[in-house]
PDB file of C-alpha atoms in Angstrom:
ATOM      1  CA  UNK A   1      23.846   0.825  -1.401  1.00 72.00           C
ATOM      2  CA  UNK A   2      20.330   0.480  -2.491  1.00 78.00           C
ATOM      3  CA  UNK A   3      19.312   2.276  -5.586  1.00 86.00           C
ATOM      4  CA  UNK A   4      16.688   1.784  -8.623  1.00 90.00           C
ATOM      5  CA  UNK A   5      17.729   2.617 -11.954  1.00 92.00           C
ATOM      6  CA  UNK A   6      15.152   3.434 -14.625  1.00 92.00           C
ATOM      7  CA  UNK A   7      15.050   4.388 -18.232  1.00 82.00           C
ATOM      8  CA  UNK A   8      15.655   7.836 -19.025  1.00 80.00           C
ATOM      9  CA  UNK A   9      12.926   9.705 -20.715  1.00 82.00           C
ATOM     10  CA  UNK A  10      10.738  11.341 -21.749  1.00 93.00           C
ATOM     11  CA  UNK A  11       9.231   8.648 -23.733  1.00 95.00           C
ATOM     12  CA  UNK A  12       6.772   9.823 -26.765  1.00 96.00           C
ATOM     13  CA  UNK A  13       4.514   7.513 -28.412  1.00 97.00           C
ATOM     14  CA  UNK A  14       2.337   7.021 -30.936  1.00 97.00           C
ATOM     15  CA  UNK A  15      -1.240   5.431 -29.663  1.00 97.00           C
ATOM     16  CA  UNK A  16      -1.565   1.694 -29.912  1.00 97.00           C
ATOM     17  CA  UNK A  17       2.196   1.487 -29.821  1.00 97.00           C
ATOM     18  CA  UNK A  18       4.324  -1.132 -27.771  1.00 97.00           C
ATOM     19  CA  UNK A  19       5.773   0.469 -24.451  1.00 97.00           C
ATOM     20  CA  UNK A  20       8.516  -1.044 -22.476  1.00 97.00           C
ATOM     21  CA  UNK A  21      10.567   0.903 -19.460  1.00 97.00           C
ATOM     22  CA  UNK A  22      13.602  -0.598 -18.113  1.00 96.00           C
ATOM     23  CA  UNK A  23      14.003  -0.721 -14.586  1.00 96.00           C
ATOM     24  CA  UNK A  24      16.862  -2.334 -12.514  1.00 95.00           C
ATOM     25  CA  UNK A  25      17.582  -2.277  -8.962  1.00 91.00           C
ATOM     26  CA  UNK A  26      20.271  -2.694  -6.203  1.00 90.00           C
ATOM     27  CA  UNK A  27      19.781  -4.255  -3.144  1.00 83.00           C
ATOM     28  CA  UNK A  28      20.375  -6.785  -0.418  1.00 78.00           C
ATOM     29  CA  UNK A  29      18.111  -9.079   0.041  1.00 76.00           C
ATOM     30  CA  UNK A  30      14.954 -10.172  -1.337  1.00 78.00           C
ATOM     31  CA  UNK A  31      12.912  -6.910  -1.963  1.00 85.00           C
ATOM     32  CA  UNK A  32       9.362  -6.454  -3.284  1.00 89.00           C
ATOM     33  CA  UNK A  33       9.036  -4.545  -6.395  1.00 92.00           C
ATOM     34  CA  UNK A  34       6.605  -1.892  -7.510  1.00 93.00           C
ATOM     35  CA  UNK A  35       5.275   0.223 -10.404  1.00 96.00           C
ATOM     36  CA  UNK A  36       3.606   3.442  -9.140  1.00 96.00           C
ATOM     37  CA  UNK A  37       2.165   5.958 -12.094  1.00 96.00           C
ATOM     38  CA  UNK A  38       1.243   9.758 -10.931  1.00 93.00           C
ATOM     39  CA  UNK A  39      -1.212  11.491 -13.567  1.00 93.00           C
ATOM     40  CA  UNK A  40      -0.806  14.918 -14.255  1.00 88.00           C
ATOM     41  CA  UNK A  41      -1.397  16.966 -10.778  1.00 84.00           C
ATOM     42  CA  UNK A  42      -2.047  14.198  -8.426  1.00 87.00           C
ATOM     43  CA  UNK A  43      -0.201  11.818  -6.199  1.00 88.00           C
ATOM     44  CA  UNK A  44       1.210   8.502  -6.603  1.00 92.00           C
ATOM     45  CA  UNK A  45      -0.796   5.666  -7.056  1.00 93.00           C
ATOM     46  CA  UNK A  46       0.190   1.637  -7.177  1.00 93.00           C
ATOM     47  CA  UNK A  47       0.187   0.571 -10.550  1.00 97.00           C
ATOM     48  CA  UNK A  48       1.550  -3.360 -10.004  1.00 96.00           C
ATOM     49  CA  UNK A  49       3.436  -5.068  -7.592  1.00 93.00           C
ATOM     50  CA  UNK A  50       5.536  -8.382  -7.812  1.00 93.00           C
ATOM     51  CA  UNK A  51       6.597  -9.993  -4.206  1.00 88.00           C
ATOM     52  CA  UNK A  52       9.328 -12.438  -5.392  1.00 87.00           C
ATOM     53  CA  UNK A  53      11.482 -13.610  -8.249  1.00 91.00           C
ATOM     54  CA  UNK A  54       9.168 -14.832 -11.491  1.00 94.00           C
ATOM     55  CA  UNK A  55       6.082 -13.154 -10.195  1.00 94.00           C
ATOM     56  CA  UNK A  56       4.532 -11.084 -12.908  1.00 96.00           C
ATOM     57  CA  UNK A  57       2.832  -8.397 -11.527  1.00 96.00           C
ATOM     58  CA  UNK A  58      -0.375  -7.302 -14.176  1.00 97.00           C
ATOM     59  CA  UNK A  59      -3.146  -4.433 -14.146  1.00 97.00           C
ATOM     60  CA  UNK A  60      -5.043  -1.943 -16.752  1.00 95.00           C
ATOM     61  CA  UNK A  61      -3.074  -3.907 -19.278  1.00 97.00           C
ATOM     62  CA  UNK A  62       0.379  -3.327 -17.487  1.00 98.00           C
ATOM     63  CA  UNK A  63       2.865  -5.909 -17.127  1.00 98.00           C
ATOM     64  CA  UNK A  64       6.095  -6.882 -15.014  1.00 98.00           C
ATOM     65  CA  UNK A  65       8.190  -9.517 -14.120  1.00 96.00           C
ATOM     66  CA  UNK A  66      10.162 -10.001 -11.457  1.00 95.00           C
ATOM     67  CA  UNK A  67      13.514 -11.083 -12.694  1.00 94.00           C
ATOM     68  CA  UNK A  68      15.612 -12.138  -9.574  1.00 90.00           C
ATOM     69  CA  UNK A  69      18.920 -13.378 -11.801  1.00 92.00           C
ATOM     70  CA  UNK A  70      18.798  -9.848 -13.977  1.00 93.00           C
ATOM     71  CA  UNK A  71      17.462  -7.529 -10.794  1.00 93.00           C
ATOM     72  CA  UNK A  72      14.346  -5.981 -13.153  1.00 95.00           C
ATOM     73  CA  UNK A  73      11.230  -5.244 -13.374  1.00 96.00           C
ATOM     74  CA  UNK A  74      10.859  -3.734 -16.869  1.00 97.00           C
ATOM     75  CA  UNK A  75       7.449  -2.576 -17.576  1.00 97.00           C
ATOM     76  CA  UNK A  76       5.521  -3.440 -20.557  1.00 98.00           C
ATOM     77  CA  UNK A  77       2.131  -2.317 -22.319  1.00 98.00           C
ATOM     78  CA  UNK A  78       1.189  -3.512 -25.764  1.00 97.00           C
ATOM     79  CA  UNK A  79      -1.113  -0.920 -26.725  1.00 96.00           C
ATOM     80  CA  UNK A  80      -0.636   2.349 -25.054  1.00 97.00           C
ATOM     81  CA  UNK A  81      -3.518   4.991 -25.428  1.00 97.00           C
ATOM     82  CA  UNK A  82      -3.671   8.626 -24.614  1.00 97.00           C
ATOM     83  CA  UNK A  83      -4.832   7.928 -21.092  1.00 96.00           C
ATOM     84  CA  UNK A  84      -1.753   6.046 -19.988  1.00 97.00           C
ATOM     85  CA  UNK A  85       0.470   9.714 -20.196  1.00 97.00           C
ATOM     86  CA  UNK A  86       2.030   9.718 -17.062  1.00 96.00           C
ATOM     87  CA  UNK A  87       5.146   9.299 -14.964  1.00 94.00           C
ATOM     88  CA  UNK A  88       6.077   5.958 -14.020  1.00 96.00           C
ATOM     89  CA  UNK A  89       8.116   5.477 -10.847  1.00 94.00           C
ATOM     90  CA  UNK A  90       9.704   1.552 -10.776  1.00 95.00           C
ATOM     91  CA  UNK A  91      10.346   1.247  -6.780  1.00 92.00           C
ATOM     92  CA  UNK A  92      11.798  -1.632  -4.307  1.00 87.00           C
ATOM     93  CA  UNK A  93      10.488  -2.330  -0.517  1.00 83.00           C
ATOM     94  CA  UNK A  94      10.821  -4.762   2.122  1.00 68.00           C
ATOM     95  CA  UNK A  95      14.056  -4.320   3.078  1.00 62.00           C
ATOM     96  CA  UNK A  96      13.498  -1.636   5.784  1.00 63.00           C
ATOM     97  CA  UNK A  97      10.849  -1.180   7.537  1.00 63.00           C
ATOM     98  CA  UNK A  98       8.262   0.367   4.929  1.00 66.00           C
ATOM     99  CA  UNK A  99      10.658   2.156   3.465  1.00 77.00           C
ATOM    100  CA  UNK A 100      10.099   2.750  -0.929  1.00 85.00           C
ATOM    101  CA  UNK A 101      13.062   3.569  -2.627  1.00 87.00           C
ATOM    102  CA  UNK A 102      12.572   4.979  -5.961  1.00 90.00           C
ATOM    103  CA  UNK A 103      13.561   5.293  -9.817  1.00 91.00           C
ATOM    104  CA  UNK A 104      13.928   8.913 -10.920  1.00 91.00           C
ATOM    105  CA  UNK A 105      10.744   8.370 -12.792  1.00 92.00           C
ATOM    106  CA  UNK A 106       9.720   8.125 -16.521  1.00 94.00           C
ATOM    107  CA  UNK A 107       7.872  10.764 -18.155  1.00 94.00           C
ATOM    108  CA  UNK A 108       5.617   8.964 -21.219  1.00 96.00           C
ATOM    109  CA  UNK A 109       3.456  11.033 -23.758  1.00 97.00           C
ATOM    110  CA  UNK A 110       0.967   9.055 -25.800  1.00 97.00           C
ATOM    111  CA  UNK A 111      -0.411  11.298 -28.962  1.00 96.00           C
ATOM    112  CA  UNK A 112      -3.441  10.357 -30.174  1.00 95.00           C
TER     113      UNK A 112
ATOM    114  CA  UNK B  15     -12.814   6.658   3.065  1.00 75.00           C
ATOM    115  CA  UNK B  16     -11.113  10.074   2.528  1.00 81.00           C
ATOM    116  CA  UNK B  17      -7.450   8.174   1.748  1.00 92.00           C
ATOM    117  CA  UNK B  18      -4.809  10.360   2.764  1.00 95.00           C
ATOM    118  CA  UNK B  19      -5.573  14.253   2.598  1.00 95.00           C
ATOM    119  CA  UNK B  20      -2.788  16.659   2.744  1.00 97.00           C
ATOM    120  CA  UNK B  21      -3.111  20.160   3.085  1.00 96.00           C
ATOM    121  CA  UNK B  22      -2.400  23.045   1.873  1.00 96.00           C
ATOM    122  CA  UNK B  23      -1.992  22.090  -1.918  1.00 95.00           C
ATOM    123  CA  UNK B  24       0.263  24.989  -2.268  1.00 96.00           C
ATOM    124  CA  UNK B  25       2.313  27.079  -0.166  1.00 96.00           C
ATOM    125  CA  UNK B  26       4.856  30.098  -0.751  1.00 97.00           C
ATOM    126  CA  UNK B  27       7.355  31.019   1.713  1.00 96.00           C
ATOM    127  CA  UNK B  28      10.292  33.464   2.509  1.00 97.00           C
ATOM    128  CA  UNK B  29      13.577  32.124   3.317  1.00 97.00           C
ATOM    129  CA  UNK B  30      13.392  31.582   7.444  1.00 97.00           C
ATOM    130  CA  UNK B  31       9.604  31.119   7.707  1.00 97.00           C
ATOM    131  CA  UNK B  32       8.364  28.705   9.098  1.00 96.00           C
ATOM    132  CA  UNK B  33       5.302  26.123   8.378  1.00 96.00           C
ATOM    133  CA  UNK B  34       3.617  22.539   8.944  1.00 97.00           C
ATOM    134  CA  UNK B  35       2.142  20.618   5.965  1.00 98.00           C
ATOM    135  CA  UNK B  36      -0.807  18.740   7.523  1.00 98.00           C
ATOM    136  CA  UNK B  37      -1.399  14.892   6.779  1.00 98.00           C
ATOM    137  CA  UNK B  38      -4.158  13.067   7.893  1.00 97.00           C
ATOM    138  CA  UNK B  39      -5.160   9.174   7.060  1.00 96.00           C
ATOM    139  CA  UNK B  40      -8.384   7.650   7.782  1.00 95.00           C
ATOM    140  CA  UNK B  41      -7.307   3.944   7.221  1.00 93.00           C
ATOM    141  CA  UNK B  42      -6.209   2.840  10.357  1.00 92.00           C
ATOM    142  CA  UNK B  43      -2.621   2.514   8.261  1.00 91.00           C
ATOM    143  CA  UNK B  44       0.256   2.014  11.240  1.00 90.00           C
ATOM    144  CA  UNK B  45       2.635   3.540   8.876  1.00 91.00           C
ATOM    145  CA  UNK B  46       2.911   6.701   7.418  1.00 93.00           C
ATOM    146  CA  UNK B  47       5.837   9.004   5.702  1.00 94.00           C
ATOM    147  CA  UNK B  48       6.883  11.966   3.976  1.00 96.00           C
ATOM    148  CA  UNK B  49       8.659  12.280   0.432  1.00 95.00           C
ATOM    149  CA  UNK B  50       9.846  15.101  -0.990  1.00 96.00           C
ATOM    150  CA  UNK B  51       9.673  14.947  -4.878  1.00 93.00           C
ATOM    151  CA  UNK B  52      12.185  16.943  -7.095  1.00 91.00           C
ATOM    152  CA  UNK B  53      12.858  16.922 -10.711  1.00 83.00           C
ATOM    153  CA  UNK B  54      14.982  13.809 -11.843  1.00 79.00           C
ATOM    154  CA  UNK B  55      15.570  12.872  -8.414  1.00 81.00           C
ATOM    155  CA  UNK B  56      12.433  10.113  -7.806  1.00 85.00           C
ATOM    156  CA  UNK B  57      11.135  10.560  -4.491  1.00 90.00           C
ATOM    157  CA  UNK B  58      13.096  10.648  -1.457  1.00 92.00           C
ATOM    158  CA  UNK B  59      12.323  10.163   2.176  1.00 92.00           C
ATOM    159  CA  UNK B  60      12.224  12.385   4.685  1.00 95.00           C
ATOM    160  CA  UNK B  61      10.395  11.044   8.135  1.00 95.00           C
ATOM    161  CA  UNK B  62       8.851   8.076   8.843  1.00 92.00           C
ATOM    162  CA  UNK B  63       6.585   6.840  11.842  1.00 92.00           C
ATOM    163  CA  UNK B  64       5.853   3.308  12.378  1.00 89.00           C
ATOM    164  CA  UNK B  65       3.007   4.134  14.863  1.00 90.00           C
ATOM    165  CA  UNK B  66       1.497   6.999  17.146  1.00 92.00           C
ATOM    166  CA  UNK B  67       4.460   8.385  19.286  1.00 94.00           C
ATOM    167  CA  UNK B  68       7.321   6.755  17.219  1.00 93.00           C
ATOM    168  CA  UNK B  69       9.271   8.551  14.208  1.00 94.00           C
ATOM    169  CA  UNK B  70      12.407   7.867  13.164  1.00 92.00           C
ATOM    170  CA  UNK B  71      14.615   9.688   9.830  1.00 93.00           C
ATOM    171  CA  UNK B  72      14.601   8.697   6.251  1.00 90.00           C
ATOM    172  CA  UNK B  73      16.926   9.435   3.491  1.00 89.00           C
ATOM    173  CA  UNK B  74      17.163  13.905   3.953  1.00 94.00           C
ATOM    174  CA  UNK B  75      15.717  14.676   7.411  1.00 96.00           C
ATOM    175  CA  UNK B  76      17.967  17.704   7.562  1.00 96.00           C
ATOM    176  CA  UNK B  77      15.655  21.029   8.287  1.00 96.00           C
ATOM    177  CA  UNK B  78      12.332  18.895   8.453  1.00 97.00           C
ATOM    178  CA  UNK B  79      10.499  17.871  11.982  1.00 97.00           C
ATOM    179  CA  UNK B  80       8.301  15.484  12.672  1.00 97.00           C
ATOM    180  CA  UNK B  81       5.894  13.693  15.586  1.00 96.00           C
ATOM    181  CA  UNK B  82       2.835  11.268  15.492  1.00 96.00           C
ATOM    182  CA  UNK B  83       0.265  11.982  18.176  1.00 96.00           C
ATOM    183  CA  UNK B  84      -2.728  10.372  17.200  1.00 96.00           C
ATOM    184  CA  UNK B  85      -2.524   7.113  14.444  1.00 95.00           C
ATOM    185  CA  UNK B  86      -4.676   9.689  11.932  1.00 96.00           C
ATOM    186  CA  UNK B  87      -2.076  12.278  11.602  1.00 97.00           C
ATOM    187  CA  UNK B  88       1.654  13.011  10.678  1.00 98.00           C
ATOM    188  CA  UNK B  89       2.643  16.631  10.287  1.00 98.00           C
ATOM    189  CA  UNK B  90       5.739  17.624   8.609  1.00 98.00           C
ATOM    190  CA  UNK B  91       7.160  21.049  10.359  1.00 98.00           C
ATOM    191  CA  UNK B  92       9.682  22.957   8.503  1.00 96.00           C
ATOM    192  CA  UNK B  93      11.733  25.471  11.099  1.00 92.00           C
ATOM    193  CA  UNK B  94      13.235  27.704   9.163  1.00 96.00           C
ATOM    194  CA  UNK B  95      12.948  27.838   5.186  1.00 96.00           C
ATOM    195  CA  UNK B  96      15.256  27.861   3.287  1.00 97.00           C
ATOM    196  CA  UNK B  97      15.224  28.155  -1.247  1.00 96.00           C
ATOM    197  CA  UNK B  98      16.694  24.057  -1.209  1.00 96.00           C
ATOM    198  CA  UNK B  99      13.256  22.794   0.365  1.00 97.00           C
ATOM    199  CA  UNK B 100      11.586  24.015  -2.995  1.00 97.00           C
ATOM    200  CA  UNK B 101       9.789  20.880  -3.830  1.00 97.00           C
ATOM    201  CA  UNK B 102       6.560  18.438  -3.721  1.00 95.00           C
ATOM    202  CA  UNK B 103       6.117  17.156  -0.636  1.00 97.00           C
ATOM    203  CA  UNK B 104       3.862  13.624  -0.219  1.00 96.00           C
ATOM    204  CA  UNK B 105       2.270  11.893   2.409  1.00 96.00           C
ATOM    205  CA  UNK B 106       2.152   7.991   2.243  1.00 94.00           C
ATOM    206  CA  UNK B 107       0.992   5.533   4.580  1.00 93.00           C
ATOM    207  CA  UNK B 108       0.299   1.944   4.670  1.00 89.00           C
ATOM    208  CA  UNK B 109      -1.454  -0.692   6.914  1.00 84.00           C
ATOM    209  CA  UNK B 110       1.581  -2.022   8.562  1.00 73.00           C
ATOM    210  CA  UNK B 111       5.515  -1.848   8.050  1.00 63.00           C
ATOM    211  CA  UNK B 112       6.422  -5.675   8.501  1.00 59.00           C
ATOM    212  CA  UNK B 113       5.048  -6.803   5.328  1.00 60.00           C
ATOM    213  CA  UNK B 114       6.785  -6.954   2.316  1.00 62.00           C
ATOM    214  CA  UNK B 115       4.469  -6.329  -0.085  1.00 63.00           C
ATOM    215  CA  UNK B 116       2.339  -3.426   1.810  1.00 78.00           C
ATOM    216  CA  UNK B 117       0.790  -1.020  -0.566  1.00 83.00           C
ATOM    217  CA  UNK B 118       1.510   2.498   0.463  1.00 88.00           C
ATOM    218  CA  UNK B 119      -1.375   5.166  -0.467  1.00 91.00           C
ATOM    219  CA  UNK B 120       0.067   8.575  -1.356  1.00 93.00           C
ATOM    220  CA  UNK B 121      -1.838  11.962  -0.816  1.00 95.00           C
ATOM    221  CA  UNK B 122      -1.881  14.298  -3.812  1.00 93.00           C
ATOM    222  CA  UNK B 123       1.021  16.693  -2.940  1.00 94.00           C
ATOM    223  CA  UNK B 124       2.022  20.070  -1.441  1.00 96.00           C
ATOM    224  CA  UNK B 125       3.772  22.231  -3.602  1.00 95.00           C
ATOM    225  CA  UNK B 126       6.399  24.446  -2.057  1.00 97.00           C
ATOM    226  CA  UNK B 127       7.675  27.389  -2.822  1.00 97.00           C
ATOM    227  CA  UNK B 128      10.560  29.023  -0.680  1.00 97.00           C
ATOM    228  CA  UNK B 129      11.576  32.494  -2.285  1.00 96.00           C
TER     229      UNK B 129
END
């Protein structure tokens, strides 16, 4: 079945160090892919989106590509600060009707 | 715009109450839905409407009711309690359901207790 696999955390780091968090997915078809992030006591919010294969998805200094052949969507920062502590859901859509299915999430501390 | 408001933020119950967690949306989104949020388990959904008077189940509808009057709301009703609906519940919604790419808007959580 469908399903989104992400990398385990929690991730610590170190500020101005190089984040990456797998993410892999199952699914028929040709999905879109998302990055939500959900700071400490709120909801989820979108963080990038890619639409189909090659597409790199950017914002705040985030990064993704869309690789069809692999089914990823690893996300990438290369200099993290304090700010960016959060967990990071990696999510697919568009193959039922509005439906988001999601990683487990990624917990990342940044220290100063 | 307000987004998506949920309400209340928290909520404690006793095994066979019984309660609705309001959602509201003043987009004009078509679609909304509910996730339930548990510890190492992503989000997972429970309802999903596609428009005012149609719902349909997600991925654990089990013990959870649903209906869409009016395009602004989407109340989740839970019958009867029980210590497994212990979680953070969020609303979503998004402008339509055909596109691919659709950005859904979440609301910042309920967090349930059941004792």
């Amino acid at each position: 079945g469908n399903s989104v696999t992400q990398m385990e955390g929690p991730v610590t780091l170190s500020e101005e160090a190089f984040l990456t968090i797998n993410c892999t997915y199952t699914a028929t078809g040709y999905p879109s892919l998302f990055w939500y992030v959900q700071y400490p006591g709120e909801g989820l919010q979108l963080l990038l989106k890619a639409t189909k294969a090659d597409d790199k998805g950017s914002n705040k200094g985030f990064e993704a590509t869309y690789r069809k052949e692999t089914t990823s969507f690893h996300l990438e920062k290369g200099s993290v600060q304090v700010s960016d502590s959060a967990v990071y859901f990696c999510a697919f859509g568009g193959t039922s009707y509005g439906k988001l299915t999601f990683g487990q999430g990624t917990i990342l501390t940044v220290h100063p | 715009n307000a987004g998506v408001t949920q309400t209340p933020k928290f909520q404690v119950l006793k095994t066979g109450q019984s309660m609705t967690l309001q959602c509201a949306q003043d987009m004009n989104h078509e679609y909304m839905s509910w996730y339930r949020q548990d510890p190492g388990m992503g989000l997972r959904l429970i309802h999903y409407s596609v428009g005012a008077g149609i719902t349909d189940q997600g991925e654990v509808p089990n013990g959870y009711n649903v209906s869409r009057s009016t395009t602004e709301d989407f109340p989740l009703r839970l019958l009867s309690a029980a210590p497994s609906q212990t979680s953070v519940y969020f609303c979503a919604s998004s402008y339509s359901y055909g596109s691919r790419a659709d950005t859904q808007y979440f609301g910042p959580g309920t967090r349930l207790t059941v004792l």
